[in-house]
Structures are given as C-alpha cells and as structure tokens.
Amino acid sequence: MNTRQVNIGIIGGGSMCKLHSAAYALAPLYFSPAHFIPVRKLLCDIDLDFARHSADRYQWQEVTSDWRELVLRDDIDVVDICTPNAFHKDIAIAAAEAGKMIYCEKPLALTAADAAEMLAAARRNGVRTAVAFNKRRFPAVVYARKLVDEGFIGRPLAFRGVFQSSFALDPNVPASWRFQKKIAGTGVMGDLGSHIIDVCRYLIGEFDEVIGSSEILFAERPRAEGARGIFAEQNVRSDSVPVDVEDGCWFLARMSNGAKATFEVTRLSSGKHDGLGFELWGTEGSIRWDQQRAMEIAICSEADAADRRGFKTVEMGGPHPYGNVLWEVPGFGIGISDIKSLEIHDFIHAALEGIPYQPDFHDGLQVCRICDAVMESIETRRWTKVSSSAE
Amino acid sequence: MNTRQVNIGIIGGGSMCKLHSAAYALAPLYFSPAHFIPVRKLLCDIDLDFARHSADRYQWQEVTSDWRELVLRDDIDVVDICTPNAFHKDIAIAAAEAGKMIYCEKPLALTAADAAEMLAAARRNGVRTAVAFNKRRFPAVVYARKLVDEGFIGRPLAFRGVFQSSFALDPNVPASWRFQKKIAGTGVMGDLGSHIIDVCRYLIGEFDEVIGSSEILFAERPRAEGARGIFAEQNVRSDSVPVDVEDGCWFLARMSNGAKATFEVTRLSSGKHDGLGFELWGTEGSIRWDQQRAMEIAICSEADAADRRGFKTVEMGGPHPYGNVLWEVPGFGIGISDIKSLEIHDFIHAALEGIPYQPDFHDGLQVCRICDAVMESIETRRWTKVSSSAE
Amino acid sequence: MNTRQVNIGIIGGGSMCKLHSAAYALAPLYFSPAHFIPVRKLLCDIDLDFARHSADRYQWQEVTSDWRELVLRDDIDVVDICTPNAFHKDIAIAAAEAGKMIYCEKPLALTAADAAEMLAAARRNGVRTAVAFNKRRFPAVVYARKLVDEGFIGRPLAFRGVFQSSFALDPNVPASWRFQKKIAGTGVMGDLGSHIIDVCRYLIGEFDEVIGSSEILFAERPRAEGARGIFAEQNVRSDSVPVDVEDGCWFLARMSNGAKATFEVTRLSSGKHDGLGFELWGTEGSIRWDQQRAMEIAICSEADAADRRGFKTVEMGGPHPYGNVLWEVPGFGIGISDIKSLEIHDFIHAALEGIPYQPDFHDGLQVCRICDAVMESIETRRWTKVSSSAE
Amino acid sequence: MNTRQVNIGIIGGGSMCKLHSAAYALAPLYFSPAHFIPVRKLLCDIDLDFARHSADRYQWQEVTSDWRELVLRDDIDVVDICTPNAFHKDIAIAAAEAGKMIYCEKPLALTAADAAEMLAAARRNGVRTAVAFNKRRFPAVVYARKLVDEGFIGRPLAFRGVFQSSFALDPNVPASWRFQKKIAGTGVMGDLGSHIIDVCRYLIGEFDEVIGSSEILFAERPRAEGARGIFAEQNVRSDSVPVDVEDGCWFLARMSNGAKATFEVTRLSSGKHDGLGFELWGTEGSIRWDQQRAMEIAICSEADAADRRGFKTVEMGGPHPYGNVLWEVPGFGIGISDIKSLEIHDFIHAALEGIPYQPDFHDGLQVCRICDAVMESIETRRWTKVSSSAE
C-alpha cells in the first residue's frame, strides 16, 4: 500500500473522540481508491489517565496531556479539536500557527469575536480548516441542496428548522459544562442551534436579521465533578451550581434573499432526543427532512399534475450523494460513524488536493455571528442584524 | 316526535352553507336523545338566484336576498352568518338586537374594535353567541385539552402551531375576497391563523406579546368577478387587481403563563392543503396533532420508564371525547361535516339549556386582538402586547 | 323542489341504521343538482320499542316490526337490509319478488349457495341490487383503481390485504351474533374479510384458488342477551356460550391473472380497530392504502428517475374522485357517513337511470364463494378453487 | 495494549468483505474495554487481482487465491466466509476440521442436507460457529425479544414477516449468481427469506408446517460475466441465461406454539429496497418493526387504559440493548456497519470466553429446513412439515 498516510492528533478523549476514531477507521474503507490513510497517532487529554484509557479504547498510538505539545509535533498533520467550546480558540490559533490542517468540533467558538480571530489566524497561516457541522454530509441533506440548486423548489420562501432534545427536563441532570456560559458560551444555541443554522445557510444562504426568545428551565442544577457525558451522573455532588445558559431558544429570521425562517432549539422537548429537522418551502416545491429518519427525504413539486401531487419519500442509496461510497441498496442503514467518516474524508482529501471544502472556519464564524445576533435580540427585544459576511 | 324544533336562518349560500347544512342534517342523528331538531328554515344570499339554487341544493325551506328581513323574522331562532368577513359585524349586531342566538363564521370581525362592538351588542341584549372555531370539536383536540387539564404534560413550555396551505402559489388564482383587505381584513391571519391561535388559547391560555413577519407573494392577481370558491376561476377577468393582504405570516408569542410559541401560517406551502397542526411541550410530557390525520394524536410522558418512553399514537374512538355520540370503533372515520355537527349541536344545546359554551364572541374578540397585535408588530417591528381580555 | 323523492324502508334499527340514516341525510346535499331525495319512510325492527326509539333518533317517519309488511308496501322504493347476516336471504328474495331496489349490508349471505339464490331472485325479477362494500366509495380506492386501469403499476404481481381489529382479545366481550355461526355464517371472514376481498377483486380481478388457516381465541364467551353493539356488555349473562366461528384468518390466494395475494383478517390484533389496508405491487409501480389514514394514498412508479423514485403520498381532494361532490380542499376530512352517502347515492342514482352499478349481488356472491373456498381450504388443508363466476 | 489479537481470514472480496471489514475496524472501538482486537490478516478471492484490490481497499495484510491455504494456516483464528452460497459447505467443513472459529454469511447452505453436514463437522471438531443473521443485533430486535420474554405481548398469536426489494423488476439486471440455482440454491428465499425466518424463530420459536407460492418474473436474463454486485451491469453479455430461482415467495406458517405467520419475500416490490419488517401480535400486546426505520420500534399494550392505548414509538438509545456500547442519545444513527460490528464482537467474544452464542450453525440449519419445506410445499401444493430440530 502506497496510499499516503496522514497523522492525526486529537485533543479531548471523550465521546467525540470515540466518534471521530470510528470515522478515521472507516474512511479509507469506504472510499476507493482510498485517497489517504488516517493514522490515529496522538491523543491528548488534560487528564493523562483518561487519555491513556481513551487511546487504548480507540486505538491511538500515543498520548499526552499537553495540547501544545501535540500542536507543535512535526509528525502531526491534522489537529482534531474535540474539547469543550471554550478551548477551541487557543488550540486552533496555535494549530494554525503550526501550519496544521485543523478540524474543529462545533460551535467554532464562544463568540463571533473569538471565531473571527481563529479565522484570521488560519488565513494568515494559509492552513486548511473544517468545522464539524456534520449534517452537511448526510446524503439527504446534500440531495436537498442539489434540488435547491437545480431549481426544484423554485425561489425559497420559508424555512422551519428545529433541533429538539429533552435531557434538560430532568432536574437531576447535573450542571455539566454544557450548562455553563464560561465554557459553553451559550446553551442550546451553540450546541444544537448552530447545527440547524448551518443547515439553513447551506440550503438557502445568509441571514439578514433575527429576533428571538429563550428559556432557562432550572436556575440551578447539581454540581458535576468532572462529568464527561451529557447525562453523566456518576460524579454528581450534593450542592448546586447556577445555570446561566438557555435550555430553549425560539427565533425568527429574515434571510438575505427575503425568505422567512422560524427556529425552535431546545433540550426541553419531551420525547425528542436528537431531533434535528427542517421544512423548506419554495415557489415551485418543498422539501422536508428529519434526522431521526435520516435516510429518507420528502419532496413535493408543484410541477406534478394536480391529481398526482404530494410528498414523495425518497430513500437515499446508490443513485444519491455518497451512494457509490457507501451502500448501493437504499435503506442499507448509515449511522453517525459513517457520516463522520464522510466528513473527515472530504475535509482531509480536499486539503491534500487543494480543492475547496466547506464548512470551514468562515462558515463557523458566520454561524457564531447568527447565534450572537439571536442572543442580542433576546436582550434588546429588537430585530437584530447579522454582521456582514464580507470578511 | 316531540323534540324541540329550532329554526335556522343562514346568511351566505356558498361552500360554508353546504357544510353547515350537512351539519344541521347530522346533528340530531348523532345525539341520542336528540336535544333539538334544527330546521333549515330560511337561506339568504344577496344574489337571489344563487340563494334559490343553494336552498334547493341544501334543502332550505325559504329564501331571501335581504339579511335584515332574516334577522327580524320572529320564527328564526338562530342566525348563522356565513358571509365574507366584512359583513359579520352589521349582521351580528342586528341579530343581537333582535335577540337571536348567533353562530358566526370565523374570524369574528375585520378588527378587534369591530369584534368588541359585536360582543358588546351580544352582552347588552343577553344573546348567546358562537364563533365557528371548529377545531375545538375534534375529539383529539378535546382529548389534548383534557390531558393538559389533568397535568399529563406538566407545565406548558412551548407550542408550535402551523396552518399551511398552498393555493396562493399559483399566480392564476384570482383575487377573490380572501385577497382583499376591505372584505377579508387580513389574509392568512384571519383565514387560517385565527384557527390555530384559537387552538393555542384553548390548550394553554392567553397571549402576552407577539412579534411577526409576513409576505405577499404576488402583488397583483387576476380580477375575479363574483368568484365564490377559493380556487374559482370561472369568472376571471383579464385585468388584475392589487393584493393587499399577506399570503404568509410567521410569528413568535410569549404566553401569559410564560410558555413560548411559534406560528407559521401560509397559503404558500407546496404540498399542504388544510395543514393545521400543533406540538405542545411541557415539563412532564408532550402532545402532537395534525388535522390531516385528524383522528390520531401522539402523546409522550416523561413518567414512562426510560426504556419504554416515546410518542404513543392514540386513535380516537369510543373511549374518547364524543365517542358515545359518533362511532365506537376507533378509526371509523369522522369528517368535517361530522365535526361541524358537533359544533352546531353543542352551541345550540348550550344556548337552549343555559349552560356555558365556548368559543363565543369573547373568544372571537380575543383572537382578533391577537391577530391585530401580530399585524401591528409587523408594522412597528416590535414585540407587541395583546390587549387585556379583562373586558 | 321537483327533485324525485325515493322512499326508503330500512330493516334493522341498530348501528348500521344510524350510519345509513346519516348517509340518506347527506346524499342530496353533496350531489348538485340532487338526483333524488331519499325519504326516511319506514323503519323495521323485530323489537317494536327499539324500532320506535331508532325511528325517533334517526328521523324515520313510520315503524313496523314486520319486515314482510315493509317489503310489500307499495310506497317503498328501496329495501335497505341492515339485519344480522342470517336474515339477508329471506328479506332480499322477498324484496326482489316485490320488485324493490335492494341495498343489502355485507356479507351478502351466510354461504355462496344462499347468495346464489338471492342473485337468481333479483335477476328473475329484474330488480337492481347493491351490496354495501363501502370501501369502493373511498376516493383513494377509486383513485387506485383508476391508476391500475391506466397501467400505472403495470401488470399486478402481488397484493397484501389486511383487516385487523382487536375487540376479541377481551374475554369479557360477550358472544354477540358475530360470534355465532348460525347467525353470522363465519366470524371475521364475513365481517371483515369480505371487505378486503372485495377491494382486491375490485382492483385486480377474480380469485383462482386459496388456502388458509384460522384461529378461535376463546372457545366460550359470556352469553349476551339481546346485545346489539359489538362491545355491548349491558345485557351480559353469567353463563357462557360456545364460540363456533373464527377470530382470525390468514390465507394465500392465486388470482386468475397470476398475481399472488396474502390476507390477514383478525379481531385479535392489539392496537388495531378498523385496520383495513392493502399494498398492491405491479411490474411498473405500487400502491399502498390504509383506511385509518383514509384520505391519503401512497404511490410509487418505476418510471420515475432512479434518484427521484419513492412512495408519494397523495391527499385526496378536488382533483380526485368525488372531489367535486365533497370538498375541494384536500385534507378537508371525509368520514364514514360521507362515504356511505356516496354509496347510497351512486346505487340509487344508477338504479333510477338504468346505468350500471357495482358492487351488486353478483359481486356479493363472488365474495361469498371466496369466503367459502377459504373455509373449505382450512378444513381440507388443500388449495381450493374458487367457483367460476360465469353464472 | 495487551488486548488479545484475533487473526481473521476472510474468503470472498466483494461487498460483504467491505461490510465485514468495516465491522472489524469498529468492534474494538465500541466495546470498552475491548475484549479482543480483530486483525485483518488474510483475504482470499479466487481472482487474485481482485483479492489484491480488495485487500488494499479494506486494509487486509495478506492475500491468497486458495481458500484451503487460508483455512489451514496456523495463524488464522477465524474463518469468515463471504462467498456465494454454493461454496459455504466445503469451506466450512474444512475450517471445522482445521479447528477454526467459523463465521459464515447467510444462508448457511444450499440445502438443509448440506447445512446438516456443516453442523456435524463443527460439532465433531468442537468449533464455534456463527451464521450472519445480523437482524438479531439490531437493538430494536433484541428489545422486541426482551419484551416477548417478559410477557409484554402475552401469548404470540400471529406474525407477519416481509422482506421486500425491487431490483428484479428491471429486465436488464443480469443473471448474477443470485439468479442461479446451482450457486444460490434458491432465489429470494435464501437471500432475503432466510433473514426474516430467522427473526421469526428468534422472537417466537420453531416452525411446525408451511405452505407457499412463488413467482419468477423473467424466465431469462442477460448473461453476467463475473458480475459481482447485485446491480452490476459492467460485464453484461448480449446473450441470455435462464433464471431458475424464484423472485418472489409468499407463504403461510403454523408455528409450534400455535401462532400463525404470513411471509412475503420478494425482489419485485416497486419502491422497496431493503424492506425487512415484522408485526407480532399477542394476546396482551403487539410489536411492529421496519428495518428502514431501524432505530424505532412500535409497541402496544392491552394493559394500558382504554383511552390511552395505542402504538408507542420507542427510539433505541442509552436505555436499550447495546445502548452502552454505541451511543447514549436515542436517534444518534446506527448503520449496518455498526450492526455488523456488534455481530462480529458478540460471536468472537463468546467463542473466546466459552459462552453461548446464537445464531450458530444449528440456527442456520433450522432456517435451511424451513426454506426447504417452503420449496417443497410449492412443488407438492401441500402443507409441509418442517423437519424436527431435535438434531
């Protein structure tokens, strides 16, 4: 095998590390010929024992507890950032200065200002970047974009985006970092909202202005000592800490092309778990997708005869995006590990070949700007412009 | 048969007349013993030929082209108002002064100011009123309300209401009265939005403040000469008239109890026709309903064991609201004529017995206030308070 | 109104009487111009008190407890047979000899032999007949037939028909006549199976041979004294009676055109109530329908481009069968009363005009032959030919 | 890392090789601590060039074109058989004699007689076996089994199993080995039917007797020269070969516990691709599952209050089978590679630890017996007993 080997250094040994590891294992098997072989070289976690545990579990060759060491090592080609949000910025800037390819989990940063610094560092150093908005790799979402580009729905009129989960309904769920502003930046907006905002941008373009409303369900939650998982209750202490980020956010948007959008982003929706979905309405047709039935998409065309018009459920397979990479048979299930393998492949392949890749840090910045504008609109109670993307 | 006969006078001989006629025919068959027999006595339409045609078709005994005559006739017990919106006010006030029971199609009036005058007239004259928000008679909606009252969902956190149709996507659809402010008051807000707003009020209470956004798809449409149906193209003229009411409206609301709500009301949604639905999320559970599968409702409870939790689809039948009136077997289909027969029965029965009935003109007024507030918020671009319902 | 009046005499004052009464009330309102006005003239029940009660409730002018009187009255135009199955034969033959139009509930008779006598009497007397397989009036089913006729699915290859309910799971449900061979003839086969067999014949033609299997869940049930409803427990006695008809039947069929069919007909399916549905697979496409979502139908065409192929859900409305009779707006719900009004209209209108109508007694006979063959196949454990329909 | 390494030798370099390779890559990442590390040691294909190509693509260390060499190599621990069906027997027997763990793709053999020889060889040599009925690893299927075991559905009454695909509708699909009796044994029965039969056995036990019917759509198909994929048209020749195995099979079964079952297994169902599903009805409840929405399952319990009864859709996640191995968040998609990784793990882990594993060769044999009985019943047109599983 002479396929090029690409050494990965990953920072953060938790559940995203598990998912990324699976993706690195799968990517070269799915793409034929494999464009490169990702090598699980070095795993960093501030807790060295945990780093060792994760490296053993996810088959990484070496460990460290010092991310700066990882970033500076000559044999690392890609820096993969799986830490809580607050640490993305420093790592990404250091990685950019070290000339690495950077693959960063979402949201890109705590604020648009931070994200802008990260983008500037990447540009200054000419490095390739990716932000892990993995929804863009679902075959159905790529298919939707293709339909939009081909004019299937005509001019977009309206978008409804939701990302609903339910875990915050339980008052005993501890105040992990996702409930703390200084580490997470925002609550559901960055965690879930950023995904559906990115999908909306991907499908119909930039946001003009927004206005929203939000909710914190429980003002305090049990303190979590080093809890890593969303639901992790293992190290819950008996005292409480304040929750200072939103559990639910509802907002309207006016898109630059005039389309209207509504969003509902929560961890308060009983019965929903990973409930991202959208409906996109245009002058000539419409598209609906729900991640919980990820391999299906429903499309409707006004061009159909009046007595044969309706929503058609198309199952993704051989004739659809990534059909030749994954499985020919529609309905031959694709999971989140598969989706991440597409993401990882597409980014690194594009970086190696010098071809365009999105979503990159610029996209990550734009999403931060939209989140910031929503947050500001909640505070000021006014329609709030999203900063220009001219930068 | 000694069952009391109740004479109905209906105003407007179009498609609502057809539906109300079916309901009058069915109501006494469904309720046992029949509390009263509605007699299709007098039909009024400003076009006397059309009145004759409709009376023949829908089995009304007499016709007139003068609604004042109808309102004043001693032998008329119920005035049923099926005219375009602009005519509701004068008729209802006259009917109130004539001491009639009044059953008025929705929306109650062009504006909250008009609706308030109608309510005042009804109260002054001590007459019983109903506004035809028929969604409150769907067994599944009554069931949802019962669940809310019993605490099934806990404290309501969020509501998403939609009412989507698609007929305005076709530029050849003529400018019937539903596209003209002076007759319709608003576009989709009064026509469709009023229904879903009423459902939201019914389920979780009053609105505190709103902010919205709207869209007119085509600024002009072909002139319709006397077109009666929504889609009627029979009398379309070659010239155009301006459209001055919205085809789509998207808005956020904050409810008085703190719950958040989002609404999407359109005649621009490809593939949707009579697409009213809601999702209601609470601290303990959630409820979802879609009128297009009207006899089903999905409910989820956080009280279920973690491994047995999910949305349960309950089919309305014998054990549910109106189960003993309609059909014992769940799934034995119920149509819109059936629903209207429940509405007509419940209203007139309540009026005859002196027991409470809702939705009445006060509810109609509240919905007008909310629509007015949404319209104002679009103009002012600000969160807008809904006037107090203290009146 | 000069529209012809048609006098109806109905036999059996139970739940089918309620449904037929609603249909008679609705039919002239839906069809414009009304082709005839059905008059609810005479209601017969062997229990005269119950006859009076039903006549009052369902607005029939006169009552009798003697069906022979009804059949012989000169002023009765249509004899509507809503009795338990065992009584269909004598009444229908007498009605035929009296020259009446005959509208008979399903299944037509206890056996094919009985049904053949009924058909012979009708033919001998030149009277018009209908058997109440109402599924043929669902807009979606008519639409399916139209698609088949137009070649949309190509050559039919396979059909799966189900009619599932659950009421026999409860051992306390008493042994109403539906559990007794001498009155019902068969169990679920005649009650539910006849409906789905008729749908299959309607869509793809005659049956060649069948083989099946059946099940009786409880060998005994509480005696029901005069119980009228399926679930009626009001007059349950403490002793038991044997159940001698099947609660579930599963069978295969080979159709005359070579297509294969599977059937599942039960009152043993937890969670199902009125669960009739089919899937029809052909060389060029397929069709799926479920009565519990009656106004939708899913269609798939192999002619669609490979990347745009899938099941399309079409909602019945204006452009579809009966769209001009009922409601223009797809999704504007249609219930069982509406469906029966179409059936009653179509039959009587056809009879008055001398135009063809199906399903008639010949169709009723064919369905009995298929049921008989299934029953025989269960006994003999062999593939059993369905008698020729040449008669 | 001291985790035990297990060397795999795989035979057959086609699409199943791709899938198994992905599974070997994933298994140790998902299970923590990893019980063993599967090493992709040796890949065999009769076409050595293709073997090299596949080994490169799927990351196997060595290649051979001689399966006997593979089977005899001392450093191979597991023989993984991914060849067309006809070759399973000789390889498996040789592998048994060489003392290997054997993991064989389904169906186990061309006939029950062959399968019995394979089982005997395995028993004689005391080797551990697995047959790749992967449906038993879907969390929802394991959950269904758990519900059955706990009595959730009471006594099983009926099962409906389907496995529908559509690829044989296209006459241009060439006669790959799946269309030839001497290599495939049967058509859809072995390919698809074996899966759903195994699911039925897993959930409710042994088959007593069966009767069926079958169909070959096109008697001839274009000759395929070395075509490897189902749809592969790359090497299609202009001449035709006869098709001697069924494209569709419909059958009834009586289970040993008295339950009735119907099956529909086709490659003729327009709109279906990988459409395996079942409905299972019992005296106390029911369960429905469709592989196309694999992470959902619908359950209904008669124990629920009458007004709260219905099908509940439960999404598999943390609280469900494999929830701690895969992803905590329900709806976080799981694909076929994930499922196969569970299968591969469970088998090899059980073999290493000496704990029970199913489905093994005995299960594979039982499924062959059922398939044989169905085939015989088609020929003899009689109910056919399934041979005893006492062996």
Coordinates of N, CA and C in Angstrom, one line a residue, chain A residues 289-372:
Chain A
W289 N -37.1 17.2 5.9 CA -36.2 16.1 6.4 C -36.1 16.1 7.9
D290 N -36.0 14.9 8.4 CA -35.9 14.7 9.9 C -34.8 13.7 10.1
Q291 N -33.8 14.2 10.9 CA -32.6 13.4 11.1 C -32.9 12.0 11.8
Q292 N -34.0 11.9 12.5 CA -34.4 10.7 13.1 C -34.8 9.6 12.1
R293 N -35.1 10.0 10.9 CA -35.3 9.1 9.8 C -34.4 9.5 8.7
A294 N -33.1 9.5 9.0 CA -32.1 10.3 8.2 C -32.0 9.9 6.8
M295 N -32.2 8.6 6.4 CA -32.0 8.2 5.1 C -33.2 8.4 4.2
E296 N -34.2 9.0 4.7 CA -35.4 9.4 3.9 C -35.5 10.9 3.7
I297 N -36.0 11.3 2.7 CA -36.3 12.8 2.5 C -37.6 12.9 1.7
A298 N -38.5 13.9 2.1 CA -39.8 14.0 1.4 C -39.7 15.3 0.5
I299 N -40.1 15.1 -0.7 CA -40.1 16.2 -1.7 C -41.4 16.3 -2.4
C300 N -41.8 17.6 -2.7 CA -43.0 17.8 -3.4 C -42.8 18.8 -4.5
S301 N -43.4 18.6 -5.6 CA -43.2 19.5 -6.7 C -44.5 20.0 -7.3
E302 N -44.7 21.3 -7.4 CA -45.9 21.9 -8.0 C -46.0 21.6 -9.5
A303 N -44.9 21.1 -10.0 CA -44.9 20.8 -11.5 C -45.6 19.5 -11.7
D304 N -45.8 18.7 -10.7 CA -46.6 17.4 -10.9 C -48.1 17.8 -11.3
A305 N -48.7 16.9 -12.0 CA -50.1 17.0 -12.3 C -50.9 17.2 -11.0
A306 N -52.0 17.9 -11.0 CA -52.7 18.2 -9.8 C -53.2 17.0 -9.1
D307 N -53.5 15.9 -9.9 CA -54.0 14.7 -9.2 C -52.9 13.7 -8.8
R308 N -51.7 14.1 -9.1 CA -50.5 13.2 -8.7 C -49.5 14.0 -7.9
R309 N -50.0 15.0 -7.2 CA -49.1 15.9 -6.4 C -49.1 15.4 -5.0
G310 N -47.9 15.5 -4.4 CA -47.9 15.1 -2.9 C -46.4 15.0 -2.5
F311 N -46.2 14.7 -1.3 CA -44.8 14.5 -0.8 C -44.4 13.1 -1.1
K312 N -43.2 13.0 -1.8 CA -42.6 11.7 -2.1 C -41.5 11.5 -1.2
T313 N -41.5 10.3 -0.6 CA -40.4 9.9 0.2 C -39.3 9.2 -0.6
V314 N -38.2 9.8 -0.7 CA -37.1 9.2 -1.4 C -36.1 8.6 -0.4
E315 N -35.7 7.3 -0.6 CA -34.7 6.7 0.3 C -33.4 6.8 -0.3
M316 N -32.4 7.3 0.4 CA -31.1 7.5 -0.1 C -30.4 6.2 -0.4
G317 N -29.7 6.1 -1.5 CA -29.0 4.8 -1.9 C -28.0 5.1 -3.0
G318 N -27.8 4.1 -3.8 CA -26.9 4.1 -4.9 C -27.0 5.4 -5.8
P319 N -28.2 5.8 -6.2 CA -28.3 6.9 -7.1 C -28.1 8.3 -6.4
H320 N -27.9 8.3 -5.1 CA -27.9 9.6 -4.4 C -26.5 9.9 -3.9
P321 N -26.3 11.1 -3.3 CA -25.0 11.5 -2.9 C -24.3 10.5 -2.0
Y322 N -23.1 10.2 -2.2 CA -22.3 9.2 -1.5 C -22.8 7.8 -1.7
G323 N -23.7 7.6 -2.7 CA -24.2 6.3 -2.9 C -23.1 5.3 -3.4
N324 N -22.2 5.8 -4.1 CA -21.1 4.9 -4.6 C -20.0 4.7 -3.6
V325 N -20.0 5.5 -2.5 CA -19.0 5.4 -1.5 C -19.5 4.4 -0.4
L326 N -20.8 4.5 -0.1 CA -21.3 3.7 1.0 C -22.0 2.5 0.4
W327 N -23.3 2.4 0.5 CA -24.0 1.2 0.1 C -25.0 1.5 -1.1
E328 N -24.9 0.5 -2.1 CA -25.8 0.7 -3.2 C -27.3 0.6 -2.9
V329 N -27.6 -0.3 -1.9 CA -29.0 -0.6 -1.6 C -29.6 0.5 -0.8
P330 N -30.6 1.3 -1.3 CA -31.2 2.3 -0.4 C -31.8 1.6 0.8
G331 N -31.6 2.2 1.9 CA -32.2 1.7 3.2 C -31.2 0.8 3.9
F332 N -30.1 0.5 3.3 CA -29.0 -0.2 3.9 C -28.4 0.8 4.9
G333 N -28.8 0.7 6.1 CA -28.6 1.8 7.1 C -27.2 2.5 7.2
I334 N -27.2 3.8 7.3 CA -26.0 4.6 7.5 C -26.1 5.2 8.9
G335 N -25.1 5.1 9.7 CA -25.1 5.7 11.0 C -24.2 6.9 11.2
I336 N -24.1 7.4 12.4 CA -23.4 8.6 12.6 C -21.9 8.4 12.4
S337 N -21.4 7.2 12.7 CA -20.0 7.0 12.4 C -19.7 7.1 10.9
D338 N -20.6 6.5 10.1 CA -20.5 6.6 8.7 C -20.4 8.1 8.2
I339 N -21.4 8.9 8.7 CA -21.4 10.3 8.4 C -20.2 11.0 8.7
K340 N -19.6 10.8 9.9 CA -18.4 11.4 10.3 C -17.2 11.0 9.4
S341 N -17.3 9.7 8.9 CA -16.2 9.3 8.1 C -16.2 10.0 6.7
L342 N -17.4 10.4 6.3 CA -17.5 11.2 5.1 C -16.9 12.6 5.3
E343 N -17.3 13.1 6.4 CA -16.8 14.5 6.8 C -15.3 14.5 6.8
I344 N -14.7 13.6 7.6 CA -13.3 13.5 7.8 C -12.6 13.3 6.4
H345 N -13.1 12.4 5.6 CA -12.6 12.1 4.3 C -12.6 13.4 3.5
D346 N -13.8 14.0 3.4 CA -13.9 15.1 2.4 C -13.0 16.3 2.8
F347 N -12.9 16.5 4.1 CA -12.0 17.6 4.5 C -10.6 17.3 4.2
I348 N -10.1 16.2 4.7 CA -8.6 16.0 4.5 C -8.3 15.8 3.0
H349 N -9.1 15.1 2.3 CA -8.9 14.9 0.9 C -8.8 16.3 0.2
A350 N -9.8 17.2 0.5 CA -9.8 18.5 -0.1 C -8.5 19.2 0.3
A351 N -8.1 19.1 1.5 CA -6.9 19.9 2.0 C -5.7 19.3 1.2
L352 N -5.6 18.0 1.1 CA -4.4 17.4 0.4 C -4.4 17.8 -1.0
E353 N -5.6 17.9 -1.6 CA -5.6 18.1 -3.1 C -5.7 19.6 -3.4
G354 N -5.9 20.5 -2.4 CA -6.1 21.9 -2.6 C -7.4 22.3 -3.3
I355 N -8.4 21.5 -3.0 CA -9.7 21.8 -3.6 C -10.6 22.4 -2.5
P356 N -11.6 23.1 -2.9 CA -12.5 23.8 -1.8 C -13.1 22.8 -0.9
Y357 N -13.3 23.2 0.3 CA -14.1 22.4 1.3 C -14.9 23.4 2.2
Q358 N -16.1 23.0 2.4 CA -17.0 23.7 3.4 C -17.7 22.7 4.2
P359 N -18.1 23.0 5.4 CA -18.0 24.2 6.1 C -16.6 24.4 6.7
D360 N -16.0 25.5 6.5 CA -14.7 25.9 7.1 C -14.8 26.9 8.2
F361 N -13.8 27.5 8.6 CA -13.8 28.4 9.7 C -14.7 29.7 9.4
H362 N -14.7 30.0 8.1 CA -15.6 31.1 7.7 C -17.0 30.8 8.0
D363 N -17.4 29.6 7.6 CA -18.8 29.1 7.9 C -19.0 29.1 9.5
G364 N -18.0 28.6 10.2 CA -18.1 28.6 11.6 C -18.3 30.0 12.2
L365 N -17.6 30.9 11.7 CA -17.7 32.3 12.1 C -19.1 32.8 11.8
Q366 N -19.6 32.6 10.6 CA -20.9 33.1 10.3 C -22.0 32.5 11.2
V367 N -21.9 31.3 11.5 CA -22.9 30.7 12.5 C -22.8 31.3 13.8
C368 N -21.5 31.6 14.3 CA -21.3 32.3 15.5 C -22.0 33.7 15.5
R369 N -21.8 34.4 14.4 CA -22.5 35.7 14.2 C -24.0 35.6 14.4
I370 N -24.6 34.6 13.8 CA -26.0 34.4 13.8 C -26.4 34.1 15.3
C371 N -25.7 33.3 15.9 CA -26.0 33.0 17.3 C -25.9 34.2 18.2
D372 N -24.8 35.0 18.0 CA -24.6 36.2 18.7 C -25.8 37.2 18.5

